[in-house]
Coordinates of C-alpha atoms in Angstrom, one line a residue:
Chain A
M1 CA 96.4 77.9 142.7
R2 CA 93.6 75.5 142.8
G3 CA 91.4 78.5 144.1
A4 CA 92.4 80.6 141.2
W5 CA 91.5 77.8 138.9
R6 CA 88.0 77.5 140.4
V7 CA 87.5 81.1 140.0
F8 CA 88.7 81.1 136.4
E9 CA 86.1 78.5 135.5
L10 CA 83.4 80.4 137.2
S11 CA 84.4 83.7 135.7
L12 CA 85.2 82.7 132.2
G13 CA 81.6 81.6 131.5
E14 CA 80.3 84.8 133.2
M15 CA 82.7 87.0 131.2
L16 CA 81.9 85.2 127.8
W17 CA 78.1 85.3 128.1
S18 CA 77.8 89.0 129.7
R19 CA 76.6 92.0 127.9
R20 CA 80.1 93.2 127.8
T21 CA 80.8 90.5 125.4
V22 CA 78.3 91.9 123.0
F23 CA 80.3 95.0 123.0
L24 CA 83.6 93.0 122.7
A25 CA 82.1 91.1 119.6
I26 CA 81.0 94.3 117.9
V27 CA 84.5 95.9 118.5
V28 CA 86.4 93.0 117.1
G29 CA 83.8 92.4 114.5
C30 CA 84.2 95.7 112.9
P31 CA 87.8 95.1 111.5
V32 CA 86.7 91.8 110.3
L33 CA 83.8 93.3 108.5
I34 CA 86.0 96.1 107.0
A35 CA 88.5 93.4 105.9
A36 CA 85.7 91.5 104.2
V37 CA 84.5 94.8 102.5
I38 CA 88.2 95.4 101.3
R39 CA 88.4 91.9 99.9
I40 CA 85.0 92.3 98.1
V41 CA 85.9 95.6 96.6
D42 CA 89.3 94.5 95.4
S43 CA 87.7 91.4 93.7
L44 CA 85.6 93.8 91.7
G45 CA 88.7 95.3 90.3
V46 CA 88.4 98.5 92.4
V47 CA 91.5 99.8 94.2
P48 CA 90.4 99.3 98.1
L49 CA 92.3 102.0 99.7
R50 CA 94.3 104.9 98.5
I51 CA 96.3 107.5 100.6
N52 CA 97.1 110.6 98.8
G53 CA 96.1 109.0 95.5
Q54 CA 98.5 106.0 96.0
R55 CA 97.3 102.5 96.3
M56 CA 98.2 100.8 99.5
D57 CA 99.7 97.5 99.5
F58 CA 97.7 94.9 101.2
T59 CA 100.2 94.0 103.9
A60 CA 100.6 97.8 104.4
I61 CA 96.7 97.8 105.0
F62 CA 96.9 94.9 107.4
G63 CA 99.9 96.7 109.2
V64 CA 97.7 100.0 109.4
M65 CA 94.7 97.9 110.9
I66 CA 96.9 96.5 113.5
W67 CA 98.3 99.8 114.4
V68 CA 95.2 101.9 114.3
L69 CA 92.2 99.7 115.2
F70 CA 93.7 97.0 117.3
L71 CA 96.8 98.3 119.3
R72 CA 95.6 102.0 119.6
F73 CA 91.9 101.2 120.2
I74 CA 90.8 97.6 120.8
V75 CA 93.5 96.6 123.3
P76 CA 93.2 99.6 125.6
V77 CA 89.5 99.6 125.4
L78 CA 89.2 95.9 126.2
G79 CA 91.9 96.4 128.9
V80 CA 89.8 99.2 130.5
F81 CA 86.4 97.6 130.1
Y82 CA 87.4 94.2 131.4
G83 CA 90.2 95.0 133.5
T84 CA 88.4 97.5 135.8
S85 CA 85.5 95.3 136.2
L86 CA 87.3 92.2 137.5
I87 CA 86.9 93.3 141.2
A88 CA 84.8 96.4 140.7
D89 CA 81.6 94.5 139.4
E90 CA 81.7 92.0 142.3
V91 CA 81.8 95.1 144.6
E92 CA 79.0 97.0 142.7
D93 CA 76.8 93.9 142.5
K94 CA 77.5 93.2 146.2
T95 CA 78.7 89.6 145.4
I96 CA 82.3 90.1 146.5
T97 CA 81.2 88.5 150.0
Y98 CA 80.4 85.4 148.4
L99 CA 83.9 85.0 146.8
F100 CA 85.8 86.4 149.8
T101 CA 84.1 84.0 152.2
R102 CA 85.3 80.9 150.3
P103 CA 88.3 79.1 151.8
I104 CA 90.7 80.5 149.3
R105 CA 93.0 83.5 149.3
R106 CA 91.6 86.7 148.3
S107 CA 94.2 87.3 145.7
A108 CA 93.4 84.0 144.0
V109 CA 90.3 85.6 143.3
L110 CA 92.0 88.3 141.3
I111 CA 94.4 86.0 139.7
G112 CA 91.5 83.5 138.6
K113 CA 89.6 86.4 137.2
Y114 CA 92.5 87.9 135.4
I115 CA 93.3 84.7 133.7
A116 CA 89.7 84.5 132.7
Y117 CA 89.9 88.0 131.3
M118 CA 93.2 87.0 129.3
V119 CA 91.5 83.7 127.9
C120 CA 88.2 85.6 127.1
T121 CA 89.9 88.5 125.2
T122 CA 92.6 86.5 123.4
L123 CA 90.1 83.9 122.3
V124 CA 88.0 86.8 120.7
V125 CA 90.7 89.3 119.5
L126 CA 93.3 86.8 118.1
P127 CA 91.0 84.8 115.9
G128 CA 89.7 88.2 114.7
V129 CA 93.1 89.2 113.8
M130 CA 93.7 86.0 112.1
L131 CA 90.4 86.4 110.1
V132 CA 91.5 90.0 109.2
Y133 CA 94.8 88.8 108.0
F134 CA 93.6 86.1 105.7
L135 CA 90.9 88.3 104.3
I136 CA 93.3 91.2 103.5
V137 CA 96.6 89.5 102.6
P138 CA 96.8 87.7 99.3
F139 CA 97.7 84.0 99.9
N140 CA 100.8 84.4 97.8
Q141 CA 102.1 87.0 100.2
V142 CA 101.5 84.9 103.4
A143 CA 104.9 83.3 103.3
A144 CA 106.5 86.6 103.1
S145 CA 104.4 88.2 105.9
F146 CA 103.6 85.4 108.1
S147 CA 106.4 86.2 110.7
M148 CA 104.7 89.7 111.2
L149 CA 101.5 88.2 111.9
I150 CA 103.0 85.9 114.6
T151 CA 104.7 89.0 116.1
D152 CA 101.2 90.9 115.9
L153 CA 99.5 88.1 117.5
A154 CA 102.0 87.8 120.4
L155 CA 102.0 91.8 120.8
L156 CA 98.2 91.8 121.1
A157 CA 98.3 89.1 123.8
V158 CA 101.1 91.2 125.8
G159 CA 99.1 94.4 125.2
L160 CA 95.9 92.7 126.6
A161 CA 97.9 91.5 129.5
A162 CA 99.6 94.7 130.2
Y163 CA 96.5 96.8 130.0
G164 CA 94.5 94.2 131.8
G165 CA 97.1 94.1 134.7
L166 CA 97.2 97.8 135.0
F167 CA 93.3 98.2 135.0
A168 CA 92.9 95.5 137.3
L169 CA 94.9 97.4 139.9
V170 CA 92.9 100.5 139.2
G171 CA 89.7 98.7 139.5
T172 CA 90.9 97.4 143.0
V173 CA 92.0 100.9 144.1
M174 CA 89.7 103.4 142.6
K175 CA 86.0 104.0 143.3
R176 CA 85.3 105.1 139.7
P177 CA 87.8 102.8 137.8
L178 CA 86.2 103.1 134.2
V179 CA 86.5 106.9 134.0
V180 CA 90.0 106.9 135.4
G181 CA 90.7 104.0 132.9
L182 CA 89.6 105.8 130.0
V183 CA 91.1 108.9 130.8
F184 CA 94.2 107.1 131.2
A185 CA 94.1 105.3 128.1
F186 CA 92.7 108.0 125.7
G187 CA 94.0 111.0 127.7
W188 CA 97.3 110.5 129.4
E189 CA 98.7 108.0 127.0
Q190 CA 98.0 109.9 123.8
F191 CA 99.2 113.0 125.4
A192 CA 102.4 111.5 126.9
L193 CA 103.4 109.8 123.5
I194 CA 103.8 113.0 121.7
M195 CA 105.5 114.9 124.5
P196 CA 109.3 115.1 124.2
G197 CA 111.4 113.8 127.0
Y198 CA 110.9 111.0 129.3
V199 CA 107.4 111.3 130.0
R200 CA 106.2 108.7 127.4
R201 CA 108.1 106.1 129.4
F202 CA 105.4 106.1 131.9
T203 CA 103.0 104.8 129.4
L204 CA 102.3 101.2 128.3
M205 CA 101.9 102.3 124.5
Y206 CA 105.4 103.5 124.4
Y207 CA 106.7 99.9 124.9
I208 CA 104.0 98.2 123.0
Q209 CA 104.3 100.3 119.8
S210 CA 108.1 100.1 119.8
L211 CA 107.6 96.2 119.2
V212 CA 105.2 96.8 116.2
P213 CA 106.8 95.2 113.1
H214 CA 104.9 97.6 110.8
A215 CA 105.9 101.1 110.0
M216 CA 103.9 103.6 111.7
P217 CA 101.3 105.3 109.4
A218 CA 102.4 108.8 109.1
E219 CA 99.1 110.3 108.9
G220 CA 97.9 113.2 111.2
V221 CA 99.6 115.7 113.1
A222 CA 99.8 113.4 116.3
S223 CA 101.6 110.7 114.4
L224 CA 103.9 113.2 112.7
L225 CA 104.9 114.5 116.1
Q226 CA 105.4 111.0 117.4
A227 CA 107.4 110.2 114.5
F228 CA 109.5 113.4 115.0
F229 CA 110.1 112.6 118.8
T230 CA 110.7 109.0 118.1
E231 CA 113.1 107.1 120.3
T232 CA 112.7 103.4 120.2
P233 CA 113.9 101.4 123.0
S234 CA 115.3 97.9 122.5
T235 CA 113.1 94.8 122.2
L236 CA 114.4 93.6 125.3
T237 CA 113.7 96.7 127.1
C238 CA 110.3 96.7 126.0
L239 CA 109.5 93.1 126.9
V240 CA 111.2 93.6 130.4
S241 CA 109.3 96.7 131.0
L242 CA 105.9 95.3 129.9
A243 CA 106.5 92.0 132.1
G244 CA 107.5 94.3 134.9
A245 CA 104.3 96.5 134.5
I246 CA 102.1 93.2 134.6
A247 CA 103.9 91.7 137.4
V248 CA 103.8 94.9 139.7
S249 CA 100.3 95.8 138.8
L250 CA 99.0 92.2 139.6
A251 CA 101.1 92.2 142.7
L252 CA 99.9 95.4 143.9
A253 CA 96.3 94.6 143.1
G254 CA 96.5 91.3 144.9
R255 CA 98.0 93.2 148.0
V256 CA 95.2 95.7 147.9
V257 CA 92.6 92.9 147.5
E258 CA 94.0 91.1 150.5
R259 CA 94.0 94.0 152.7
R260 CA 91.2 96.1 151.8
E261 CA 88.0 96.0 153.7
Y262 CA 85.3 96.3 151.3
V263 CA 82.3 98.1 152.8
L264 CA 79.1 97.4 150.6
D265 CA 76.5 99.9 150.3
Q266 CA 73.2 98.8 151.7
Chain B
M1 CA 82.8 75.3 132.5
T2 CA 79.4 75.2 130.8
R3 CA 79.0 73.3 127.4
R4 CA 78.5 76.6 125.4
T5 CA 81.7 78.1 126.9
R6 CA 83.7 75.0 126.0
L7 CA 82.2 75.1 122.5
F8 CA 83.3 78.7 122.2
V9 CA 86.8 78.0 123.4
L10 CA 87.1 75.1 120.9
I11 CA 86.0 77.2 118.0
A12 CA 88.0 80.2 118.8
A13 CA 91.3 77.9 119.5
G14 CA 90.3 76.1 116.1
I15 CA 90.5 79.4 114.1
L16 CA 93.7 80.1 115.7
V17 CA 95.2 76.8 115.2
A18 CA 93.9 76.7 111.4
G19 CA 95.3 80.1 110.7
L20 CA 98.5 79.4 112.3
G21 CA 98.8 76.1 110.6
T22 CA 98.0 77.6 107.2
G23 CA 100.6 80.4 107.6
L24 CA 103.2 78.0 108.9
L25 CA 102.7 75.5 106.0
A26 CA 102.8 78.3 103.3
S27 CA 106.0 79.7 105.1
Y28 CA 107.7 76.4 105.3
M29 CA 106.6 75.2 101.6
N30 CA 107.2 78.7 100.4
I31 CA 103.6 78.3 98.6
Q32 CA 103.8 81.5 96.7
N33 CA 106.1 79.5 94.2
L34 CA 103.8 76.8 93.6
T35 CA 102.6 76.8 90.0
L36 CA 99.1 75.8 91.1
I37 CA 98.8 79.3 92.8
G38 CA 99.3 82.0 90.2
G39 CA 102.3 80.5 88.5
N40 CA 106.0 81.5 89.1
G41 CA 106.7 84.5 86.7
P42 CA 106.6 84.8 83.0
E43 CA 107.9 82.1 80.8
E44 CA 110.9 84.1 79.8
F45 CA 112.2 83.2 83.4
A46 CA 113.3 79.8 82.1
Y47 CA 116.0 81.6 80.1
V48 CA 117.2 83.8 83.1
P49 CA 120.1 82.0 85.1
S50 CA 119.6 81.7 88.8
D51 CA 122.6 84.1 89.8
A52 CA 120.7 87.1 88.0
R53 CA 121.4 90.2 90.1
V54 CA 119.0 92.5 88.4
L55 CA 115.5 91.5 87.0
G56 CA 113.1 93.6 85.4
F57 CA 109.9 93.2 83.3
A58 CA 107.8 95.7 81.2
N59 CA 104.4 94.8 79.6
V60 CA 105.1 96.9 76.7
R61 CA 101.7 96.2 75.1
D62 CA 100.0 97.7 78.3
V63 CA 102.4 100.8 78.3
M64 CA 101.8 101.4 74.5
D65 CA 98.1 101.1 75.0
S66 CA 97.9 103.4 78.1
D67 CA 96.5 106.9 78.2
V68 CA 99.8 108.0 79.8
R69 CA 101.8 107.1 76.6
K70 CA 99.1 108.7 74.5
K71 CA 99.3 111.8 76.5
L72 CA 103.2 111.7 76.4
M73 CA 103.2 111.4 72.6
E74 CA 100.8 114.4 72.4
L75 CA 103.2 116.4 74.3
N76 CA 106.2 115.3 72.4
P77 CA 104.9 114.1 69.0
G78 CA 108.4 114.1 67.3
A79 CA 109.9 112.0 69.8
D80 CA 108.7 108.6 68.7
G81 CA 111.7 108.1 66.0
A82 CA 110.9 104.4 65.5
D83 CA 110.0 104.7 61.8
R84 CA 113.6 104.1 60.6
F85 CA 114.0 101.2 63.0
Q86 CA 110.8 99.7 61.6
E87 CA 111.8 100.2 58.1
R88 CA 115.0 98.2 58.7
T89 CA 114.0 95.6 61.0
G90 CA 110.4 95.3 60.3
I91 CA 109.5 95.8 64.0
N92 CA 106.9 98.3 65.0
L93 CA 107.7 98.9 68.6
T94 CA 104.2 100.1 69.3
T95 CA 102.4 97.0 68.0
D96 CA 104.9 94.2 67.7
V97 CA 106.5 93.9 71.0
D98 CA 104.3 92.5 74.0
T99 CA 106.7 92.0 76.9
V100 CA 110.4 92.8 77.7
T101 CA 112.3 90.8 80.4
A102 CA 115.8 92.0 81.3
A103 CA 118.3 90.6 83.6
V104 CA 121.8 91.4 84.4
I105 CA 123.9 88.2 85.3
P106 CA 127.3 88.0 86.7
G107 CA 129.9 88.3 83.9
G108 CA 127.7 90.1 81.6
E109 CA 128.1 93.7 83.2
Q110 CA 130.4 94.9 80.4
G111 CA 127.9 94.6 77.7
P112 CA 124.3 95.0 77.2
P113 CA 122.0 93.0 79.7
L114 CA 120.2 89.9 78.7
V115 CA 117.0 91.1 77.2
L116 CA 114.0 88.7 76.4
A117 CA 111.4 90.2 74.1
K118 CA 108.0 88.6 73.3
G119 CA 106.2 89.7 70.3
R120 CA 105.7 89.2 66.6
F121 CA 109.3 89.3 64.9
D122 CA 110.2 88.9 61.2
M123 CA 113.0 86.4 61.5
V124 CA 114.1 86.5 57.8
R125 CA 113.9 90.4 57.6
L126 CA 115.9 90.6 61.0
E127 CA 118.6 88.2 59.6
G128 CA 118.8 90.2 56.4
F129 CA 119.3 93.3 58.4
A130 CA 121.9 91.6 60.6
R131 CA 123.9 90.4 57.5
D132 CA 123.8 93.8 55.9
E133 CA 125.3 95.2 59.2
G134 CA 128.0 92.5 59.1
G135 CA 126.6 90.1 61.5
V136 CA 127.2 86.4 61.5
V137 CA 124.4 83.8 61.5
E138 CA 125.0 80.6 63.2
D139 CA 123.1 77.9 64.9
Y140 CA 123.6 77.3 68.8
K141 CA 121.8 74.2 70.2
G142 CA 119.2 74.5 67.7
K143 CA 118.5 78.1 68.0
R144 CA 119.2 80.7 65.3
L145 CA 121.8 83.2 66.7
I146 CA 123.0 86.3 65.0
T147 CA 126.3 87.8 66.5
H148 CA 128.1 91.0 65.7
D149 CA 131.0 92.0 67.8
N150 CA 129.8 92.1 71.4
F151 CA 126.2 91.8 70.4
A152 CA 123.8 88.8 69.7
L153 CA 120.3 88.1 68.9
G154 CA 118.9 84.8 69.3
F155 CA 115.5 83.4 67.9
V156 CA 115.1 81.4 71.1
E157 CA 111.2 80.4 70.6
P158 CA 108.8 81.3 68.1
G159 CA 107.8 84.9 69.1
M160 CA 110.6 85.3 71.5
V161 CA 114.0 86.6 71.0
A162 CA 117.2 87.1 73.4
I163 CA 119.3 89.9 73.0
G164 CA 122.6 90.6 74.7
T165 CA 126.4 89.9 74.6
P166 CA 127.0 86.5 72.7
A167 CA 128.3 84.8 76.0
V168 CA 125.1 86.0 77.9
V169 CA 122.7 84.8 75.1
R170 CA 124.3 81.5 74.9
R171 CA 124.1 81.2 78.6
A172 CA 120.3 81.9 78.5
I173 CA 119.8 79.2 75.8
D174 CA 122.0 76.7 78.0
T175 CA 119.9 77.7 81.1
K176 CA 116.7 76.8 79.2
A177 CA 118.0 73.6 77.7
A178 CA 119.3 72.4 81.4
G179 CA 115.6 72.8 82.5
N180 CA 116.9 73.8 86.0
G181 CA 119.2 76.5 87.2
N182 CA 116.9 79.2 86.3
V183 CA 115.9 82.3 88.2
T184 CA 112.7 80.5 89.5
G185 CA 115.0 78.7 91.9
N186 CA 116.3 81.7 93.5
D187 CA 113.9 82.0 96.3
E188 CA 115.3 85.4 97.5
L189 CA 114.8 87.0 94.4
M190 CA 111.5 85.5 93.5
R191 CA 110.2 86.4 97.0
L192 CA 110.6 90.0 95.9
V193 CA 109.4 89.5 92.5
H194 CA 106.2 88.1 93.7
Q195 CA 105.8 91.3 95.6
V196 CA 106.0 93.5 92.6
D197 CA 104.9 91.2 89.6
N198 CA 101.5 92.8 89.4
G199 CA 103.0 95.9 88.1
T200 CA 102.9 97.0 84.4
V201 CA 106.7 97.5 84.8
W202 CA 108.7 96.2 87.7
G203 CA 112.4 95.6 88.6
V204 CA 114.2 93.8 91.4
A205 CA 118.0 94.2 92.0
R206 CA 120.5 93.4 94.6
F207 CA 121.5 96.9 95.8
D208 CA 125.3 96.1 95.3
A209 CA 124.5 95.3 91.7
L210 CA 122.9 98.9 91.2
T211 CA 125.7 100.7 93.1
G212 CA 128.2 99.2 90.8
V213 CA 131.8 98.9 91.3
N214 CA 132.7 102.4 90.3
I215 CA 131.5 104.2 93.3
P216 CA 134.3 105.2 95.7
S217 CA 134.4 103.2 98.9
E218 CA 133.9 106.5 100.9
V219 CA 130.6 106.9 99.3
K220 CA 129.6 103.2 99.5
D221 CA 130.4 103.2 103.3
R222 CA 127.8 105.9 103.7
L223 CA 125.1 104.3 101.7
P224 CA 122.3 102.7 103.9
A225 CA 122.5 99.2 104.6
I226 CA 120.3 98.1 101.9
S227 CA 120.4 94.5 100.6
W228 CA 117.5 94.5 97.9
F229 CA 115.8 97.3 96.0
S230 CA 112.5 97.0 93.8
I231 CA 110.4 99.1 91.9
K232 CA 107.1 98.7 90.4
G233 CA 104.8 100.8 88.3
I234 CA 101.3 100.4 87.3
V235 CA 100.4 102.4 84.0
G236 CA 97.1 103.3 83.1
S237 CA 95.4 106.7 82.9
G238 CA 98.3 107.8 85.4
I239 CA 101.1 106.1 87.0
D240 CA 101.1 104.5 90.3
G241 CA 104.5 103.4 91.6
L242 CA 106.0 101.8 94.5
I243 CA 109.8 101.8 95.3
S244 CA 110.9 99.4 98.0
A245 CA 114.3 98.7 99.6
E246 CA 115.0 95.9 102.0
A247 CA 117.4 96.7 104.6
R248 CA 119.9 94.4 106.3
D249 CA 118.1 94.7 109.6
D250 CA 115.3 96.3 111.3
Q251 CA 117.5 99.3 112.6
A252 CA 118.8 100.1 109.2
A253 CA 115.1 100.0 108.0
Q254 CA 114.1 102.4 110.6
D255 CA 117.0 104.7 109.9
L256 CA 116.2 104.6 106.1
R257 CA 112.6 105.3 106.8
Q258 CA 113.4 108.4 108.6
V259 CA 115.8 109.4 105.9
V260 CA 113.1 109.1 103.4
Q261 CA 110.7 110.9 105.6
G262 CA 113.1 113.7 105.9
F263 CA 113.5 114.1 102.1
V264 CA 109.8 114.0 101.5
A265 CA 109.4 116.8 104.2
L266 CA 112.1 118.8 102.6
G267 CA 110.5 118.4 99.3
R268 CA 107.1 119.4 100.7
M269 CA 108.8 122.6 101.9
Q270 CA 110.5 123.3 98.7
A271 CA 107.3 122.8 96.5
G272 CA 105.2 125.0 98.9
Q273 CA 102.4 126.9 97.4
N274 CA 104.5 128.2 94.4
H275 CA 104.2 124.7 92.4
P276 CA 100.8 123.2 93.1
E277 CA 101.7 120.4 90.5
I278 CA 104.7 119.4 92.3
A279 CA 103.1 119.5 95.7
E280 CA 100.3 117.4 94.6
F281 CA 102.9 114.8 93.5
I282 CA 104.9 115.1 96.7
N283 CA 101.7 114.7 98.7
S284 CA 100.9 111.5 97.0
L285 CA 104.3 110.1 98.4
Q286 CA 103.5 107.5 101.0
I287 CA 106.0 105.8 103.2
T288 CA 105.1 102.4 104.4
G289 CA 107.1 99.4 105.2
Q290 CA 107.3 96.7 107.8
G291 CA 110.2 95.0 109.4
R292 CA 113.2 95.3 107.1
T293 CA 111.2 96.8 104.3
V294 CA 110.9 100.5 103.4
S295 CA 108.4 101.4 100.6
L296 CA 107.8 104.8 99.1
G297 CA 104.5 104.9 97.1
F298 CA 103.8 107.7 94.5
S299 CA 101.0 108.5 92.1
L300 CA 101.1 110.5 89.1
P301 CA 97.5 110.9 88.3
S302 CA 96.1 111.9 84.8
A303 CA 95.4 115.4 85.8
L304 CA 98.9 115.9 87.0
I305 CA 100.5 114.6 83.7
D306 CA 98.1 117.2 81.9
A307 CA 99.3 119.9 84.3
L308 CA 102.9 119.0 83.8
G309 CA 102.2 119.1 80.0
A310 CA 100.5 122.3 80.1
L311 CA 103.4 123.7 82.2
R312 CA 106.0 122.5 79.6
A313 CA 103.9 123.8 76.7
G314 CA 103.9 127.3 78.6
Q315 CA 107.6 127.3 78.8
R316 CA 108.5 126.1 75.3
P317 CA 107.9 129.4 73.6
Q318 CA 110.1 131.3 76.1
A319 CA 112.9 128.8 75.9
Q320 CA 112.8 128.8 71.9
P321 CA 111.6 132.0 70.5
T322 CA 110.8 131.9 66.8
P323 CA 113.0 134.0 64.8
E324 CA 110.0 134.9 62.5
A325 CA 108.1 136.5 65.4
P326 CA 108.3 140.1 65.2
A327 CA 110.0 141.6 68.3
T328 CA 107.7 143.3 70.6
Q329 CA 108.7 146.9 71.2
E330 CA 107.7 148.8 74.3
P331 CA 105.5 151.7 73.3
P332 CA 107.1 154.9 73.9
R333 CA 106.6 156.5 77.2
P334 CA 104.5 159.7 77.2
A335 CA 106.5 162.8 77.9
P336 CA 106.1 164.3 81.2
P337 CA 103.9 167.3 81.4
A338 CA 105.4 170.5 81.1
L339 CA 105.2 172.4 84.2

């Protein structure tokens, strides 16, 4: 555990002040910027958002942003970009040898880096969501909708953990993990969710979106198809499935890291 | 961990803690009800007892000044019919009434609901009108009260009257005199009121109060598990509305959302291409909601009201043909050519 902590301390700084963080800041900054624009537009007396001519409620706007921007885009993207790079970057930079020659277990390197990923992403995403919430939702509606925010924050953290764990495994196993990760997150998951039957149970989004407290925005053909085939698992099923996915992914990733012989290109 | 990393972690954690703390405080203290922040409803609420099951409000002034009302008056110019009322009571409904608040309270279901109207009322003329109709004028706790059978009108404040059954109006006066026990103390109701009170007209009701006691139990059992119902309308150049229902649990809300989605889809299919005006309205329907809440928003833009008016104007001559109009006769068909 001490080894994992050392790696965490080392990796957190590296992650936070890397070029990837610029991307992370832009990705999370966009919703905050949108929320600020909505607030300014509303304060000027203009209806900020209409759908089919109907003014959208502020809590509904926040719900749509959580759905569309955070859960369907930001969380998978961060999972792919950071998760796949946990080990793959060290291999690519040929620095993995330095970590593996330390007197710590190899899996501790993975765990330490995974914790650093969780801390780095949650400390950027969750405050971003908090800013979006207080910018969009009027203060007199905070009391009524605050429990939703707590659920959203917890859900985003769980989503980041699940995607991070899965893509950490992909990063340890695959040669081109980024491409595979992107195909999985924006190809397979999107396709499987609109398929009838049991296929969608092999996606993470199926369990994550079943926990969302907001109504799914019914815009677009894909959303309508999803709504048509909706079959919502219970909260317990979702949480157990996601916890299982995280545990299995990390255990497998740890096992691969422990056993694999990394041959670095000269 | 470097210094700037530690600083970043502290700032990010600080934003989280500050946000969570503010939200928790707002939830714990139910800050929406503090008078410092936006008040707690119109002053008429002081007369509405806390056990009100239905509460509604209309900003009559805004409705009367709206383009929608002007358009409706143009469509149906003879429908106003308020002249006789004005002649007898001195109240011009289009200019003298500012707001109306209505409430249904337990025990008052058999008569008219409690209605509190604010505006400019000629007390002397109204009293004279009441006496002419056989009403009795009395004082109740310092307020002028006119009663007639199961109807009462009380001048509760300058520029404000309370209307309802005598028992209900007296209870409203009692509630105000007590200084507490009014509807602003009903947190559940006020929580919903604050969600809709930015509308020109709005209403909030316990669902069992709406369904009433006359519905057969077989039907009641099949109604979705809804506990609260609210409606809001913003009247301007068009009408934007939001109908919300609060289900008893998340599952019931999800079922209700699917039922509403089904009805909207059915409406879209029925409207099709043949009724573009109705299709436009149905396309404006937007189902939203979170947790136990299901909301259906709609929009009647100005153009749609014009189109409906034109449609109605086009149908009127067919429905009521004027007797003076000469009957159109088909021209005689030409005889077939002789072979």
